[in-house]
Coordinates of C-alpha atoms in Angstrom, one line a residue:
M19 CA 51.5 -48.8 197.4
G20 CA 53.0 -52.2 196.8
K21 CA 56.7 -53.2 197.6
K22 CA 57.5 -52.9 193.9
G23 CA 56.2 -49.3 193.8
K24 CA 58.1 -48.4 196.9
R25 CA 61.4 -49.9 195.4
E26 CA 60.8 -47.9 192.2
K27 CA 60.2 -44.7 194.2
K28 CA 63.3 -45.3 196.4
G29 CA 65.4 -46.0 193.3
K30 CA 64.2 -42.8 191.6
G31 CA 65.0 -40.9 194.9
A32 CA 68.5 -42.3 194.9
E33 CA 69.0 -41.3 191.3
K34 CA 67.8 -37.8 192.0
T35 CA 70.2 -37.6 195.0
A36 CA 73.1 -38.8 192.9
A37 CA 72.3 -36.4 190.2
K38 CA 72.2 -33.5 192.7
M39 CA 75.5 -34.6 194.1
E40 CA 77.0 -34.8 190.6
K41 CA 75.9 -31.3 189.8
K42 CA 77.3 -30.0 193.1
V43 CA 80.6 -31.6 192.5
S44 CA 80.6 -30.3 188.9
R45 CA 79.9 -26.7 190.1
R46 CA 82.6 -27.1 192.8
A47 CA 85.2 -28.4 190.2
K48 CA 84.3 -25.6 187.9
K49 CA 84.8 -23.0 190.6
E50 CA 88.2 -24.5 191.5
E51 CA 89.2 -24.4 187.9
E52 CA 88.1 -20.8 187.6
D53 CA 90.2 -19.9 190.7
L54 CA 93.2 -21.5 189.2
E55 CA 92.6 -19.8 185.9
A56 CA 92.6 -16.4 187.7
L57 CA 95.9 -17.3 189.5
I58 CA 97.5 -18.4 186.2
A59 CA 96.4 -15.1 184.5
E60 CA 98.0 -13.1 187.3
F61 CA 101.3 -14.9 186.9
Q62 CA 101.2 -14.3 183.2
S63 CA 100.7 -10.6 183.9
L64 CA 104.0 -10.7 185.7
D65 CA 105.7 -12.5 182.8
A66 CA 104.3 -9.9 180.4
K67 CA 106.5 -7.3 182.1
K68 CA 109.5 -8.8 180.4
T69 CA 110.0 -7.4 177.0
Q70 CA 113.5 -8.4 176.1
V71 CA 115.4 -11.6 175.5
I72 CA 118.0 -12.1 178.2
E73 CA 120.4 -15.0 178.0
S74 CA 122.9 -15.4 180.9
S75 CA 125.2 -18.1 182.3
C76 CA 123.9 -19.7 185.4
P77 CA 124.4 -22.7 187.8
P78 CA 122.4 -25.8 187.0
P79 CA 118.6 -25.5 187.3
S80 CA 116.9 -26.0 190.6
P81 CA 115.6 -29.5 191.4
R82 CA 112.6 -30.5 189.4
L83 CA 110.6 -33.4 187.7
N84 CA 108.0 -33.7 185.0
G85 CA 109.6 -31.0 182.9
S86 CA 110.8 -31.6 179.3
L87 CA 114.4 -32.1 178.1
S88 CA 114.8 -31.9 174.3
A89 CA 117.8 -32.1 172.0
H90 CA 118.3 -29.1 169.8
P91 CA 117.9 -30.3 166.2
E92 CA 120.9 -28.3 164.9
K93 CA 123.2 -27.4 167.8
D94 CA 124.9 -29.5 170.5
E95 CA 122.5 -28.3 173.1
L96 CA 119.7 -29.6 175.4
I97 CA 116.6 -27.5 176.1
L98 CA 114.9 -27.8 179.6
F99 CA 111.5 -26.3 180.0
G100 CA 109.1 -26.2 182.9
G101 CA 108.5 -28.8 185.6
E102 CA 107.6 -28.9 189.3
Y103 CA 109.0 -29.1 192.7
F104 CA 107.5 -30.4 196.0
N105 CA 109.2 -30.1 199.3
G106 CA 106.6 -31.8 201.5
Q107 CA 104.5 -28.7 202.1
K108 CA 104.3 -26.7 198.9
T109 CA 104.1 -27.4 195.1
Y110 CA 106.1 -25.1 192.9
L111 CA 105.5 -24.8 189.1
Y112 CA 108.0 -23.5 186.5
N113 CA 107.9 -22.0 183.0
D114 CA 111.6 -21.1 182.8
L115 CA 113.8 -22.1 180.0
Y116 CA 117.4 -23.4 180.4
V117 CA 119.9 -24.5 177.7
Y118 CA 122.7 -27.0 178.4
N119 CA 125.8 -26.7 176.2
I120 CA 127.0 -30.3 175.7
R121 CA 130.5 -29.4 174.6
K122 CA 131.1 -26.9 177.4
N123 CA 129.2 -28.7 180.1
S124 CA 127.6 -25.4 181.1
W125 CA 124.1 -24.0 181.6
S126 CA 122.5 -20.8 180.6
K127 CA 119.0 -19.3 181.4
V128 CA 117.1 -17.8 178.6
E129 CA 114.3 -15.3 179.5
I130 CA 111.9 -14.8 176.5
P131 CA 108.9 -12.5 176.6
N132 CA 105.4 -14.0 176.7
P133 CA 106.2 -17.6 177.6
P134 CA 103.7 -20.3 178.1
P135 CA 102.1 -20.4 181.6
R136 CA 103.9 -22.4 184.3
R137 CA 103.3 -26.1 184.0
C138 CA 104.5 -29.7 184.5
A139 CA 103.7 -33.1 182.9
H140 CA 103.4 -31.4 179.5
Q141 CA 105.1 -32.8 176.3
A142 CA 107.7 -31.2 174.0
A143 CA 109.0 -32.2 170.6
V144 CA 111.6 -30.6 168.3
V145 CA 111.6 -30.3 164.5
P146 CA 114.3 -28.8 162.3
T147 CA 112.1 -26.2 160.6
A148 CA 113.5 -22.7 160.3
G149 CA 116.5 -23.2 162.4
G150 CA 114.7 -25.4 164.9
Q151 CA 111.4 -25.3 166.7
L152 CA 110.3 -26.6 170.1
W153 CA 106.7 -27.5 170.3
V154 CA 104.8 -27.8 173.7
F155 CA 101.4 -29.1 174.3
G156 CA 99.3 -29.5 177.4
G157 CA 100.3 -30.2 181.0
E158 CA 99.0 -29.1 184.3
F159 CA 99.1 -26.4 186.9
A160 CA 98.7 -27.4 190.5
S161 CA 97.6 -25.2 193.5
P162 CA 100.3 -24.7 196.2
N163 CA 98.7 -27.3 198.4
G164 CA 98.6 -29.8 195.6
E165 CA 94.8 -30.3 195.9
Q166 CA 93.6 -28.4 192.8
F167 CA 94.6 -29.0 189.2
Y168 CA 94.2 -27.1 186.0
H169 CA 94.9 -29.0 182.8
Y170 CA 96.1 -27.1 179.7
K171 CA 95.1 -27.8 176.2
D172 CA 97.2 -25.1 174.6
L173 CA 99.8 -25.5 171.9
W174 CA 103.0 -23.3 171.8
V175 CA 106.1 -23.2 169.6
L176 CA 109.4 -21.8 170.6
H177 CA 111.3 -20.5 167.4
L178 CA 114.8 -21.4 168.5
A179 CA 116.5 -19.2 165.8
T180 CA 114.8 -16.0 166.8
K181 CA 114.1 -16.9 170.5
T182 CA 110.5 -16.1 170.4
W183 CA 107.4 -17.9 171.9
E184 CA 104.2 -18.2 169.8
Q185 CA 100.9 -19.7 170.8
I186 CA 99.2 -21.6 168.1
K187 CA 95.4 -21.3 168.2
A188 CA 93.7 -24.1 166.2
S189 CA 90.4 -25.7 166.9
G190 CA 89.7 -29.5 167.1
G191 CA 92.6 -30.5 169.3
P192 CA 92.8 -32.8 172.3
S193 CA 91.0 -31.8 175.5
G194 CA 93.0 -30.5 178.5
R195 CA 95.3 -33.2 179.9
S196 CA 98.7 -34.1 181.3
G197 CA 100.7 -37.3 181.4
H198 CA 100.1 -37.7 177.6
R199 CA 102.8 -38.4 175.1
M200 CA 103.8 -36.5 171.9
V201 CA 106.3 -37.3 169.1
A202 CA 107.0 -35.6 165.8
C203 CA 106.4 -37.9 162.8
K204 CA 106.2 -37.1 159.1
R205 CA 105.5 -33.4 159.5
Q206 CA 102.9 -34.1 162.2
L207 CA 102.8 -33.9 166.0
I208 CA 101.1 -37.1 167.2
I209 CA 99.5 -37.1 170.7
F210 CA 98.2 -40.1 172.6
G211 CA 96.6 -40.7 176.0
G212 CA 97.0 -38.8 179.2
F213 CA 94.6 -38.0 182.0
H214 CA 92.5 -35.2 183.5
E215 CA 92.1 -35.0 187.2
S216 CA 90.1 -32.7 189.6
A217 CA 90.1 -32.9 193.4
R218 CA 87.2 -35.4 193.2
D219 CA 87.3 -37.2 189.9
Y220 CA 89.6 -38.3 187.1
I221 CA 89.6 -39.7 183.6
Y222 CA 92.2 -41.5 181.5
Y223 CA 92.4 -41.2 177.7
N224 CA 93.4 -43.5 174.8
D225 CA 92.5 -41.1 172.0
A226 CA 95.1 -40.0 169.3
Y227 CA 95.4 -36.6 167.6
A228 CA 97.6 -35.3 164.7
F229 CA 98.6 -31.7 164.3
N230 CA 99.8 -30.9 160.8
L231 CA 102.9 -28.7 160.9
D232 CA 102.3 -27.5 157.4
S233 CA 98.6 -26.5 157.6
F234 CA 98.5 -25.9 161.4
T235 CA 95.3 -28.0 161.7
W236 CA 94.2 -30.7 164.2
S237 CA 92.6 -34.0 163.2
K238 CA 91.5 -36.8 165.5
L239 CA 92.8 -40.2 164.4
A240 CA 90.6 -43.2 164.1
P241 CA 93.0 -46.0 163.6
S242 CA 91.8 -49.5 162.7
G243 CA 92.6 -52.4 164.8
I244 CA 92.4 -52.8 168.7
G245 CA 94.1 -49.9 170.3
P246 CA 95.6 -49.5 173.8
A247 CA 93.4 -49.1 176.8
P248 CA 93.2 -45.6 178.3
R249 CA 96.5 -44.7 180.1
S250 CA 99.0 -42.0 181.0
G251 CA 102.8 -42.1 181.4
C252 CA 103.5 -44.6 178.6
Q253 CA 106.6 -44.7 176.4
M254 CA 106.1 -43.5 172.8
A255 CA 108.7 -43.4 170.2
T256 CA 109.0 -43.3 166.3
T257 CA 110.7 -46.0 164.3
P258 CA 113.1 -45.4 161.4
E259 CA 110.2 -46.5 159.1
G260 CA 107.9 -43.8 160.4
S261 CA 105.7 -45.9 162.6
I262 CA 105.0 -45.2 166.3
I263 CA 105.5 -47.6 169.2
I264 CA 103.5 -47.2 172.4
Y265 CA 104.5 -49.3 175.5
G266 CA 103.3 -49.6 179.0
G267 CA 101.8 -46.7 181.1
Y268 CA 99.5 -46.4 184.1
S269 CA 95.8 -46.0 184.7
K270 CA 93.4 -46.4 187.6
Q271 CA 89.6 -47.0 187.9
R272 CA 87.1 -46.5 190.7
I273 CA 86.0 -49.8 192.2
K274 CA 83.7 -48.2 194.7
K275 CA 83.4 -45.0 196.6
D276 CA 86.9 -43.9 197.7
V277 CA 88.4 -47.0 196.5
D278 CA 90.6 -47.0 193.3
K279 CA 92.5 -49.8 191.5
G280 CA 95.7 -48.9 189.7
T281 CA 97.0 -50.8 186.7
L282 CA 100.6 -50.9 185.4
H283 CA 100.3 -51.7 181.7
T284 CA 103.0 -53.8 180.1
D285 CA 101.5 -54.2 176.6
M286 CA 103.0 -52.8 173.4
F287 CA 101.3 -51.4 170.3
L288 CA 102.4 -50.2 166.9
L289 CA 100.6 -47.2 165.4
K290 CA 101.6 -47.2 161.7
T291 CA 100.6 -45.5 158.4
E292 CA 99.2 -47.6 155.6
G293 CA 100.4 -45.4 152.6
A294 CA 99.8 -41.9 151.3
G295 CA 97.2 -40.2 149.3
K296 CA 94.3 -40.8 151.6
E297 CA 92.7 -38.7 154.3
E298 CA 94.8 -38.5 157.4
E299 CA 92.1 -40.1 159.6
N300 CA 92.2 -43.2 157.6
L301 CA 96.0 -43.6 157.4
W302 CA 96.6 -45.1 160.7
D303 CA 96.4 -48.7 162.0
F304 CA 96.9 -50.1 165.5
R305 CA 98.8 -53.4 165.7
I306 CA 99.2 -55.3 168.9
L307 CA 102.9 -56.3 169.6
H308 CA 102.7 -59.3 171.9
T309 CA 105.3 -58.9 174.6
G310 CA 104.7 -62.2 176.4
N311 CA 107.4 -63.9 174.3
S312 CA 109.6 -60.9 174.0
C313 CA 112.8 -60.4 176.0
F314 CA 113.7 -57.3 177.9
D315 CA 117.2 -57.4 179.2
K316 CA 118.7 -55.4 182.1
L317 CA 121.8 -53.8 180.5
S318 CA 125.0 -54.5 182.2
L319 CA 127.7 -51.8 181.6
G320 CA 131.4 -52.2 180.9
P321 CA 133.8 -52.3 178.0
K322 CA 132.6 -55.1 175.8
S323 CA 135.9 -55.7 174.0
E324 CA 137.7 -56.2 177.3
K325 CA 135.1 -58.7 178.5
R326 CA 135.5 -60.6 175.3
K327 CA 139.3 -60.7 175.6
R328 CA 139.1 -61.9 179.2
R329 CA 136.6 -64.7 178.3
R330 CA 138.7 -65.7 175.4
G331 CA 141.8 -65.7 177.5
R332 CA 140.3 -68.0 180.1
Q333 CA 138.9 -70.4 177.5
A334 CA 142.3 -70.4 175.7
E335 CA 144.1 -71.4 178.8
A336 CA 141.6 -74.1 179.6
E337 CA 141.3 -75.5 176.1
G338 CA 144.7 -74.7 174.6
A339 CA 143.2 -72.7 171.7
D340 CA 144.3 -69.3 170.5
D341 CA 142.2 -66.2 169.8
E342 CA 141.8 -66.9 166.1
E343 CA 140.5 -70.4 166.6
M344 CA 138.0 -69.1 169.3
E345 CA 136.6 -66.6 166.9
K346 CA 136.1 -69.3 164.2
Q347 CA 134.2 -71.5 166.6
Q348 CA 130.4 -71.7 166.0
P349 CA 128.3 -70.9 169.1
Q350 CA 126.9 -74.1 170.7
G351 CA 124.3 -72.4 173.0
P352 CA 121.3 -70.2 172.2
V353 CA 121.8 -67.8 169.4
E354 CA 120.4 -64.3 169.9
V355 CA 119.6 -61.9 167.1
V356 CA 119.4 -58.4 168.6
K357 CA 118.4 -55.1 167.0
E358 CA 118.4 -51.9 169.0
V359 CA 116.3 -48.8 168.0
V360 CA 117.3 -45.5 169.7
T361 CA 115.0 -42.6 169.1
E362 CA 115.5 -38.8 169.7
D363 CA 113.2 -38.8 172.7
G364 CA 115.4 -41.0 174.7
T365 CA 113.7 -44.4 174.2
V366 CA 115.9 -47.4 173.6
M367 CA 114.1 -50.5 172.3
T368 CA 115.7 -53.9 172.0
I369 CA 114.1 -56.5 169.7
K370 CA 115.6 -59.9 170.3
Q371 CA 114.9 -63.3 168.8
V372 CA 116.4 -66.3 170.7
I373 CA 117.2 -69.6 168.8
S374 CA 117.5 -72.2 171.6
G375 CA 120.4 -74.6 171.8
P376 CA 121.9 -77.4 174.1
A377 CA 124.7 -75.4 175.8
E378 CA 122.8 -73.7 178.5
E379 CA 125.6 -74.4 181.1
K380 CA 128.1 -72.6 178.9
E381 CA 125.9 -69.6 178.6
K382 CA 125.4 -69.5 182.3
S383 CA 129.1 -69.7 183.0
E384 CA 129.9 -66.8 180.6
S385 CA 127.1 -64.7 182.3
E386 CA 128.7 -65.4 185.7
E387 CA 132.1 -64.3 184.3
E388 CA 130.6 -61.1 183.0
E389 CA 129.3 -60.4 186.5
E390 CA 132.7 -61.0 188.0
D391 CA 134.3 -58.7 185.5
G392 CA 131.8 -56.0 186.2
A393 CA 132.5 -56.3 189.9
L394 CA 136.2 -55.5 189.4
G395 CA 135.5 -51.8 189.0
Q396 CA 132.9 -49.7 190.9
Q397 CA 130.3 -48.5 188.5
V398 CA 128.7 -45.0 188.8
E399 CA 125.1 -44.9 188.0
P400 CA 122.0 -42.7 188.7
C401 CA 120.0 -43.5 191.8
P402 CA 116.5 -45.0 191.3
R403 CA 114.0 -42.3 190.2
S404 CA 110.8 -41.6 188.5
N405 CA 109.5 -38.7 186.2
A406 CA 113.0 -37.8 185.1
M407 CA 113.7 -35.9 181.9
L408 CA 115.4 -37.7 179.0
A409 CA 117.0 -36.6 175.8
V410 CA 119.2 -38.2 173.1
K411 CA 121.9 -36.4 171.1
H412 CA 124.4 -38.0 168.9
G413 CA 123.7 -41.4 170.4
I414 CA 124.2 -40.2 174.0
L415 CA 121.3 -40.5 176.5
Y416 CA 121.0 -37.6 179.0
V417 CA 119.1 -38.1 182.2
Y418 CA 118.2 -35.0 184.3
G419 CA 116.4 -34.7 187.7
G420 CA 113.3 -36.6 188.7
M421 CA 112.0 -37.9 192.0
F422 CA 113.8 -40.2 194.4
E423 CA 111.5 -41.8 197.1
V424 CA 112.6 -42.7 200.6
G425 CA 109.6 -44.1 202.5
D426 CA 106.9 -41.4 202.3
R427 CA 109.3 -38.7 201.4
Q428 CA 109.8 -37.6 197.8
F429 CA 113.1 -35.8 197.1
T430 CA 113.4 -33.9 193.9
L431 CA 116.7 -34.2 192.1
S432 CA 118.8 -31.9 189.9
D433 CA 121.7 -34.2 188.8
L434 CA 122.6 -34.8 185.2
Y435 CA 124.0 -38.1 183.8
S436 CA 124.9 -39.3 180.4
I437 CA 125.7 -42.7 178.8
D438 CA 126.9 -43.6 175.2
L439 CA 124.2 -45.9 173.9
H440 CA 126.6 -47.4 171.3
K441 CA 129.2 -48.5 173.7
M442 CA 127.1 -48.9 176.9
E443 CA 130.3 -48.9 179.0
E444 CA 129.6 -46.4 181.8
W445 CA 127.6 -43.6 183.2
K446 CA 129.1 -40.1 183.3
V447 CA 128.2 -37.7 186.0
L448 CA 127.9 -34.2 184.5
V449 CA 126.1 -32.6 187.5
E450 CA 126.4 -34.3 190.8
M451 CA 123.8 -34.2 193.6
D452 CA 123.3 -36.1 196.9
P453 CA 119.6 -37.1 197.1
K454 CA 119.9 -37.4 200.9
A455 CA 120.7 -33.7 201.2
Q456 CA 117.4 -32.6 199.7
E457 CA 114.9 -30.5 201.5
W458 CA 111.8 -32.2 202.9
L459 CA 109.3 -30.3 205.2
E460 CA 106.9 -32.2 207.2
E461 CA 103.2 -31.1 207.0
S462 CA 101.9 -28.8 209.7
E463 CA 98.7 -27.0 210.3
S464 CA 100.4 -23.7 210.8
D465 CA 101.6 -23.7 207.2
E466 CA 98.3 -24.4 205.6
E467 CA 97.2 -20.8 205.3
E468 CA 100.6 -19.8 203.9
D469 CA 100.4 -22.7 201.4
D470 CA 97.3 -21.1 199.9
T471 CA 99.1 -17.9 199.0
E472 CA 102.5 -19.1 198.0
G473 CA 104.3 -21.7 196.1
A474 CA 102.6 -22.2 192.7
E475 CA 104.3 -19.2 191.3
G476 CA 107.6 -20.9 190.6
G477 CA 109.7 -22.2 193.5
E478 CA 113.1 -21.5 194.7
E479 CA 115.6 -20.7 192.0
E480 CA 119.4 -20.5 192.0
E481 CA 121.1 -17.2 192.2
E482 CA 121.0 -15.1 189.0
S483 CA 123.1 -12.2 187.8
S484 CA 122.2 -8.9 189.5
E485 CA 122.2 -7.2 186.0
E486 CA 119.1 -9.2 185.0
E487 CA 117.2 -8.3 188.1
S488 CA 117.9 -4.6 187.9
E489 CA 116.8 -4.3 184.3
D490 CA 114.7 -1.2 183.6
E491 CA 112.2 -3.1 181.4
G492 CA 111.8 -0.1 179.0
G493 CA 110.4 2.3 181.5
E494 CA 107.4 0.3 182.4
E495 CA 105.8 0.4 185.8
Q496 CA 108.4 -0.6 188.5
H497 CA 107.3 -2.7 191.5
P498 CA 108.8 -1.9 195.0
S499 CA 112.4 -3.1 194.9
V500 CA 113.8 -5.7 197.4
Q501 CA 116.3 -4.3 199.8
P502 CA 119.7 -6.0 200.3
G503 CA 119.4 -8.8 202.8
E504 CA 115.6 -8.4 203.2
E505 CA 113.6 -11.5 204.1
H506 CA 110.5 -12.4 202.2
T507 CA 108.3 -11.8 205.3
D508 CA 109.7 -8.3 205.8
Y509 CA 109.3 -7.5 202.1
L510 CA 105.7 -8.7 202.1
S511 CA 104.9 -6.7 205.2
R512 CA 106.4 -3.6 203.8
T513 CA 104.8 -3.8 200.4
E514 CA 101.6 -5.7 201.0
Q515 CA 99.2 -2.8 200.3
Y516 CA 100.9 -2.0 197.0
W517 CA 100.5 -5.6 195.8
I518 CA 96.9 -5.7 196.9
K519 CA 96.2 -2.6 195.0
F520 CA 98.1 -4.0 192.0
A521 CA 96.1 -7.2 192.2
R522 CA 92.8 -5.4 192.5
S523 CA 93.6 -3.3 189.3
N524 CA 94.1 -6.5 187.4
M525 CA 91.3 -8.6 188.8
G526 CA 88.6 -5.9 188.7
P527 CA 86.3 -4.4 191.4
D528 CA 84.1 -7.6 191.5
A529 CA 86.8 -9.9 192.8
K530 CA 86.5 -11.1 196.4
E531 CA 88.9 -9.5 198.8
K532 CA 90.2 -12.9 200.1
K533 CA 91.0 -13.9 196.5
V534 CA 92.7 -10.5 195.9
V535 CA 94.9 -10.9 198.9
K536 CA 95.8 -14.5 197.8
V537 CA 96.8 -13.3 194.4
A538 CA 98.7 -10.3 195.8
H539 CA 100.8 -12.4 198.1
A540 CA 101.6 -14.8 195.2
M541 CA 102.6 -12.0 192.9
A542 CA 104.8 -10.4 195.7
K543 CA 106.4 -13.8 196.2
T544 CA 107.1 -14.1 192.5
F545 CA 108.7 -10.7 192.3
Y546 CA 110.8 -11.3 195.5
E547 CA 112.2 -14.5 194.3
D548 CA 113.0 -13.1 190.9
S549 CA 114.8 -10.3 192.6
A550 CA 116.7 -12.4 195.2

């Protein structure tokens, strides 16, 4: 056999090896997904035990990120759903629902039967239909050790007037994903981008889908023009004209084995409709908004009227002019035409056109004076963070929670700030929290086994009223109660056999014993924390 034949045989052998490895990885990923599906199903069986709507006052929600914060379309309320928490050793997922009363600056927890499974990195959008609806799509569920992921492709609606969850089953929707974006626009939910990740592979999306809120049907959009590259975590907002702006985001690609390259996107696109009367798929058009010549300003806070008066006063003293004459003077430096668009999902977009002029030194001196004025009073502002939850109500931006990084530590926050977007004077602290006081547990081998059986069921919650926990639940089967002052390890030791039997009855006789024990411990943990 010649050299060419050997090379061809060697090449085919490598292809076969790669194909075998791909099948092996695919089978392993499928098994991981099935394991997580079983765990999710068991947690849902616990949620199904609740048959009544219970609303009660409570402290602020526990620290979290990657949840959703939405403004009620009719009431002065914010709605917080889901999210995640990581303390360095375990990942906790939530599907709880909190309502923040803006006027009273108070929180309440609303327990509604049959909620969506626990998740984070989902998307939520509100519409004013029938007293208000909160729509939720997708997101992910992570294993306690944070190494396995299940991505949802389900669609849910919370009817705010009746306080009922409903799962909407319609074919033709997006694949399972998280990190996507969704907005309500012209009686449609528009979804763009996101990613899907397993322990060994990932994919980023740049597809767009529309869900019709009247016909309850999905359609995949095929916009004309050049669309954004695949990405997750972008900013997406509607304009007053009914178009959609997409900005930035993140993606990564594999350069070679075990080497990935991340990309922070800074481009901007406009997804717009071209009229009515055509098929939905042909309505949309992508336009590139070139940001190279655009200006993004860091906003400085402070009373604008006082700054103007102080600048005028200094100029009047120097030039001998009064306030009226100063107002009549035409600007000699660059002229800025500024338009701000504030959307209901918390996005503030500034469009600015600058007409250059000769008086750059004057502009600089005024800027310096503004900085001096701002330094006169100590400004309060949120600490740096990522994956926070945002909402806008009555022109006020609310920022809740998120993640604050210090070195390799990731502290999860539960503070709440607000700022008036019309005045841009100062941040207000509605719920205070010291990020330095947050829990962070270093990894240790002794915790690994426990990580496999605890954590994903929902995390540590604030204390709740004892009346909720002692609810009879309409005479349904009662689990072993938690004794006053009983630690979780003692409770698990005392009731382990009950939970294993209960898990076995739900999972069937063919389930592996190790898996049954894992689920049993998780269910016991959930019940213990709900009863604490």
